[in-house]
């Protein structure tokens, strides 16, 4: 072997040794990373095992629903104007009125303030007569102040009624009652019974005579619930309601005798008539005489197919200002344009300001003790019975409960089960502490 060959051989051996060292380094590095990862996982698991996650038992709701558009179908009688001018309601939206009673005035432009004065005087007369008293000059200041307060409260109540907001309704009613009691106390301390009433009546007659040629009184043609929201579908709604009533009385369940057209309306945007200019014969309000009315809900054919005639469903508006329970009277299967027709006798006044609203159709509704499904163990094959870890006096106790409803993430459970009963037969109580990661605790373990 020549000198050049020996040099070449050594160079090849050197390169081979270097390559082996690199491969060995990579293998050692990979091994170290695997071991470090295992150690990290073991340490982390041990750390988490010591963290017991708990929560407190509370009540909640699980419901199964789908979004929809609700369409209201009612018997609606039109109230028309007897002259030209602006509409000034004499009653509130949703008030019940008797046949022949005053519901609105139509006042010519420029005389609205005079009408408001007339209504204020009539209100004072009614109060004075009811109190069997009169108001002398010495108490005028007090009366004006309390009258202004009462009017302000009534206007607030009217606005709440129109908006459907009932959260502050009770508070306003209490405030109005207090103001009226103060007014009655003022009236009760006055001695002369008739002079003030006569004075007010004379003032009223002057204003009324001045308005007689510029104002028309509009009365209710029928008794019922009044609304000043108009969409032009009053007659169509009444006709459709009549068809539905005839159907429900005869062949309910056979939709061949009732078409889906009874649920369809055009131009359903409502116009509020307060202050609107009208001419003779224009519709200014509508009256619904019946407590019972109908609601159509839009849905897919699959959604409609899960609903049957006679089912009881809950409907609620997207704004949560309307909620009723209704009975299914017809199901129309029409692909993506299917619908369900329901009947109810609740919430009429809350529905009057709208023809259509977006809302939810609630197929099932369960309220009770609500916990995360993650906390349950030993769930049986039927998904009915399970075990939950409760912390009592600092110790873990596993008790059995029944599963009443589930949405996948949460469950509604009973407060007891036939398999496990605590004191008085109750296993779980509101505000009990329960363990979420049940696999990390054992029966009798101390929880600090």
XYZ file of C-alpha atoms in Angstrom, residues 94-442:
349
model
C -103.141 47.087 25.674
C -105.985 48.502 27.800
C -109.296 46.644 27.922
C -112.165 48.844 26.781
C -115.938 48.492 26.770
C -118.033 48.857 23.631
C -118.868 52.521 23.102
C -116.142 53.819 25.428
C -113.811 56.621 24.417
C -110.498 55.355 22.995
C -109.056 58.417 21.207
C -109.527 61.954 19.938
C -108.759 63.212 16.471
C -107.822 66.865 16.901
C -107.098 69.381 14.194
C -103.543 70.638 14.022
C -102.786 73.351 16.564
C -105.341 72.260 19.177
C -103.452 69.395 20.806
C -102.478 71.479 23.845
C -106.089 72.448 24.474
C -107.060 68.782 24.438
C -104.372 67.993 26.991
C -105.766 70.756 29.238
C -109.234 69.269 28.863
C -108.027 65.796 29.831
C -106.197 67.226 32.858
C -109.323 69.010 34.065
C -111.466 65.904 33.594
C -108.946 63.964 35.657
C -109.148 66.550 38.435
C -112.944 66.425 38.381
C -112.933 62.634 38.701
C -110.552 62.778 41.641
C -112.530 65.524 43.354
C -115.857 63.723 42.928
C -114.408 60.458 44.198
C -113.059 62.271 47.223
C -116.389 64.081 47.753
C -114.509 67.311 48.250
C -113.228 70.408 46.509
C -109.982 72.274 46.347
C -109.872 75.871 47.558
C -107.351 78.512 46.610
C -105.202 77.812 49.685
C -104.428 74.287 48.507
C -104.022 74.967 44.794
C -100.237 74.980 44.988
C -100.146 71.621 46.754
C -102.629 70.109 44.346
C -100.792 71.348 41.234
C -97.557 69.849 42.517
C -99.103 66.464 43.325
C -101.046 66.437 40.031
C -97.837 67.020 38.081
C -96.198 64.152 39.926
C -99.161 61.833 39.277
C -99.203 62.757 35.573
C -95.469 62.108 35.298
C -95.851 58.683 36.898
C -98.775 57.778 34.639
C -96.811 58.805 31.550
C -93.920 56.643 32.738
C -96.284 53.689 33.226
C -97.689 54.284 29.742
C -94.201 54.262 28.210
C -93.334 51.056 30.067
C -96.545 49.474 28.819
C -95.803 50.431 25.217
C -92.241 49.164 25.374
C -93.247 45.921 27.099
C -90.711 46.580 29.879
C -92.266 45.287 33.131
C -89.103 45.339 35.241
C -90.013 48.697 36.836
C -93.796 48.394 36.494
C -94.491 47.341 40.133
C -92.263 50.134 41.428
C -94.163 52.728 39.392
C -97.535 51.385 40.548
C -96.440 51.688 44.194
C -95.197 55.223 43.541
C -98.503 56.159 41.904
C -100.480 54.679 44.806
C -98.486 56.744 47.291
C -98.994 59.941 45.270
C -102.748 59.319 45.065
C -102.901 58.758 48.829
C -101.171 62.090 49.379
C -103.666 63.757 47.077
C -106.585 62.130 48.876
C -105.232 63.379 52.187
C -105.179 66.922 50.786
C -108.753 66.529 49.566
C -109.948 65.005 52.825
C -108.876 68.089 54.795
C -111.063 70.503 52.829
C -114.543 71.349 54.082
C -116.620 72.713 51.163
C -117.711 69.762 48.962
C -119.129 71.233 45.739
C -117.670 74.615 44.804
C -114.393 73.319 43.415
C -116.078 70.643 41.295
C -118.432 73.230 39.823
C -115.491 75.505 39.129
C -113.653 72.732 37.264
C -116.772 71.713 35.356
C -117.266 75.294 34.190
C -113.636 75.475 33.059
C -114.030 72.154 31.264
C -117.166 73.308 29.450
C -115.381 76.388 28.166
C -112.493 74.365 26.723
C -114.781 71.637 25.371
C -117.050 74.109 23.614
C -113.995 75.739 22.104
C -112.778 72.349 20.831
C -116.118 71.020 19.670
C -115.598 72.119 16.085
C -111.974 70.972 16.007
C -112.133 67.560 17.663
C -113.755 64.189 17.099
C -114.228 61.632 19.862
C -113.507 58.074 18.709
C -115.264 55.268 20.551
C -114.736 51.513 20.582
C -117.080 49.605 18.215
C -116.600 46.447 20.274
C -115.323 45.495 23.688
C -111.776 44.154 23.757
C -108.108 45.027 24.020
C -107.020 48.126 22.113
C -103.842 48.751 20.107
C -102.737 51.858 18.246
C -100.263 49.923 16.066
C -101.506 49.402 12.501
C -100.054 47.362 9.604
C -103.022 47.121 7.231
C -103.554 43.393 7.881
C -106.486 43.735 10.277
C -109.122 42.233 7.963
C -106.791 39.484 6.711
C -105.936 38.556 10.280
C -109.615 38.350 11.237
C -110.472 36.208 8.210
C -107.559 33.834 8.874
C -108.507 33.579 12.534
C -112.042 32.594 11.551
C -110.674 29.842 9.268
C -108.471 28.502 12.050
C -111.346 28.488 14.551
C -113.576 26.581 12.123
C -110.750 24.096 11.536
C -110.088 23.515 15.234
C -113.780 22.901 15.863
C -114.165 20.334 13.077
C -111.215 18.485 11.571
C -108.289 19.402 13.772
C -105.256 17.368 12.797
C -106.177 17.127 9.100
C -104.295 20.029 7.531
C -105.829 19.256 4.129
C -108.739 21.463 5.251
C -106.460 24.293 6.368
C -103.739 25.751 4.153
C -100.521 27.393 5.229
C -101.769 30.654 3.717
C -103.561 31.477 6.984
C -100.128 32.194 8.484
C -98.906 34.512 5.715
C -99.093 38.309 5.773
C -97.668 41.115 3.672
C -96.251 44.439 4.850
C -96.114 43.492 8.523
C -94.263 46.584 9.729
C -96.390 48.286 12.383
C -97.052 52.046 12.439
C -97.763 53.666 15.809
C -100.661 56.080 15.289
C -100.064 58.421 18.227
C -99.751 61.961 16.850
C -100.175 60.801 13.234
C -102.169 62.929 10.799
C -105.274 61.135 9.511
C -108.339 61.881 7.416
C -111.926 60.712 7.688
C -112.170 56.915 7.443
C -108.514 56.184 8.192
C -107.824 53.343 10.603
C -106.362 54.723 13.846
C -106.573 51.670 16.121
C -107.679 48.064 16.287
C -109.525 46.082 18.942
C -109.093 42.379 19.627
C -112.246 41.044 21.305
C -111.063 37.492 21.975
C -108.639 36.356 24.638
C -107.617 33.406 22.464
C -105.344 34.045 19.491
C -102.932 32.104 17.258
C -99.197 32.113 16.601
C -97.389 30.700 13.584
C -93.713 29.753 13.905
C -91.409 29.245 10.917
C -89.194 26.148 10.920
C -87.541 23.467 8.810
C -89.320 20.253 7.907
C -87.094 18.337 10.339
C -88.056 20.693 13.169
C -91.729 20.524 12.257
C -91.531 16.733 12.021
C -90.546 16.519 15.682
C -93.705 18.377 16.715
C -97.212 16.912 16.879
C -100.707 18.356 17.170
C -101.560 18.641 20.862
C -97.986 19.305 22.009
C -97.469 22.075 24.565
C -94.622 24.415 23.595
C -93.188 27.539 25.151
C -92.617 30.594 22.966
C -90.515 33.596 23.912
C -89.432 36.692 22.026
C -85.807 37.484 21.360
C -86.142 40.559 23.601
C -87.594 38.368 26.388
C -90.577 40.733 26.773
C -93.046 38.113 25.552
C -93.322 34.542 26.827
C -96.294 32.170 26.631
C -97.182 28.494 26.644
C -99.206 27.445 23.596
C -100.860 24.321 22.185
C -100.059 23.007 18.697
C -103.166 22.919 16.469
C -101.559 22.294 13.061
C -98.222 21.304 11.517
C -97.439 22.280 7.906
C -94.621 20.260 6.285
C -93.195 22.315 3.421
C -89.439 21.769 3.295
C -87.419 24.724 4.544
C -90.626 26.786 4.642
C -92.501 24.543 7.065
C -94.431 26.053 9.967
C -96.315 25.166 13.126
C -99.565 26.815 14.205
C -100.283 27.237 17.918
C -103.135 28.493 20.078
C -102.865 30.402 23.356
C -104.890 32.577 25.718
C -101.898 34.200 27.413
C -99.909 37.346 26.721
C -102.348 39.008 24.320
C -101.588 42.566 25.447
C -97.834 41.968 25.112
C -98.249 40.794 21.514
C -100.446 43.580 20.183
C -97.714 46.013 19.180
C -96.271 43.502 16.692
C -97.362 41.265 13.832
C -94.048 39.417 13.716
C -91.202 39.052 16.223
C -88.041 36.984 16.293
C -88.023 34.442 19.084
C -87.448 30.915 20.319
C -89.628 27.805 20.143
C -88.855 25.806 23.271
C -89.508 22.093 22.770
C -88.527 21.015 26.278
C -87.755 22.925 29.442
C -86.271 21.514 32.621
C -85.450 23.583 35.689
C -83.679 22.248 38.769
C -80.258 21.506 40.215
C -77.727 22.230 37.466
C -74.130 20.938 37.517
C -71.404 20.305 34.932
C -71.671 16.813 33.434
C -67.920 16.415 34.000
C -68.513 16.000 37.750
C -70.608 12.835 37.381
C -69.210 9.303 37.569
C -70.614 5.786 37.243
C -73.293 6.917 34.791
C -75.452 3.879 34.012
C -76.065 2.587 30.498
C -79.481 4.265 30.366
C -77.956 7.622 31.315
C -80.416 7.925 34.197
C -78.425 7.339 37.382
C -74.973 8.688 38.270
C -72.722 9.463 41.218
C -71.547 12.887 42.412
C -68.907 13.757 45.029
C -70.266 16.102 47.727
C -68.106 17.791 50.363
C -69.748 17.532 53.778
C -68.037 18.907 56.893
C -64.744 18.835 55.007
C -65.039 15.176 53.908
C -65.820 13.735 50.458
C -69.037 11.728 50.223
C -70.188 10.070 46.994
C -73.970 10.060 46.562
C -76.242 8.847 43.766
C -78.596 11.122 41.848
C -80.883 10.858 38.825
C -80.173 12.721 35.580
C -83.305 14.608 34.493
C -81.949 16.528 31.465
C -78.669 17.121 29.671
C -77.296 19.406 26.966
C -73.947 17.646 26.735
C -72.036 20.104 28.915
C -74.456 20.516 31.807
C -77.068 18.305 33.445
C -80.132 18.824 35.610
C -80.094 16.283 38.457
C -82.522 15.253 41.153
C -81.703 15.984 44.778
C -81.881 12.298 45.630
C -81.891 8.796 44.194
C -83.295 5.479 45.302
C -79.716 4.186 45.414
C -78.489 6.757 47.945
C -80.392 8.844 50.442
C -79.091 11.188 53.078
C -81.012 12.818 55.916
C -84.731 13.173 55.142
C -84.133 11.245 51.922
C -82.174 14.147 50.402
C -78.711 13.545 48.919
C -77.972 16.963 47.420
C -78.996 20.421 48.594
C -78.662 23.903 47.141
C -75.290 25.488 48.057
C -73.702 22.095 48.770
C -70.073 21.997 47.636
C -69.305 19.369 44.995
C -66.113 18.103 43.363
C -65.670 18.568 39.614
C -62.584 16.362 39.078
C -64.074 13.397 40.922
C -61.337 11.022 39.740
C -58.832 12.818 41.982
C -60.718 12.206 45.254
C -61.866 9.204 47.223
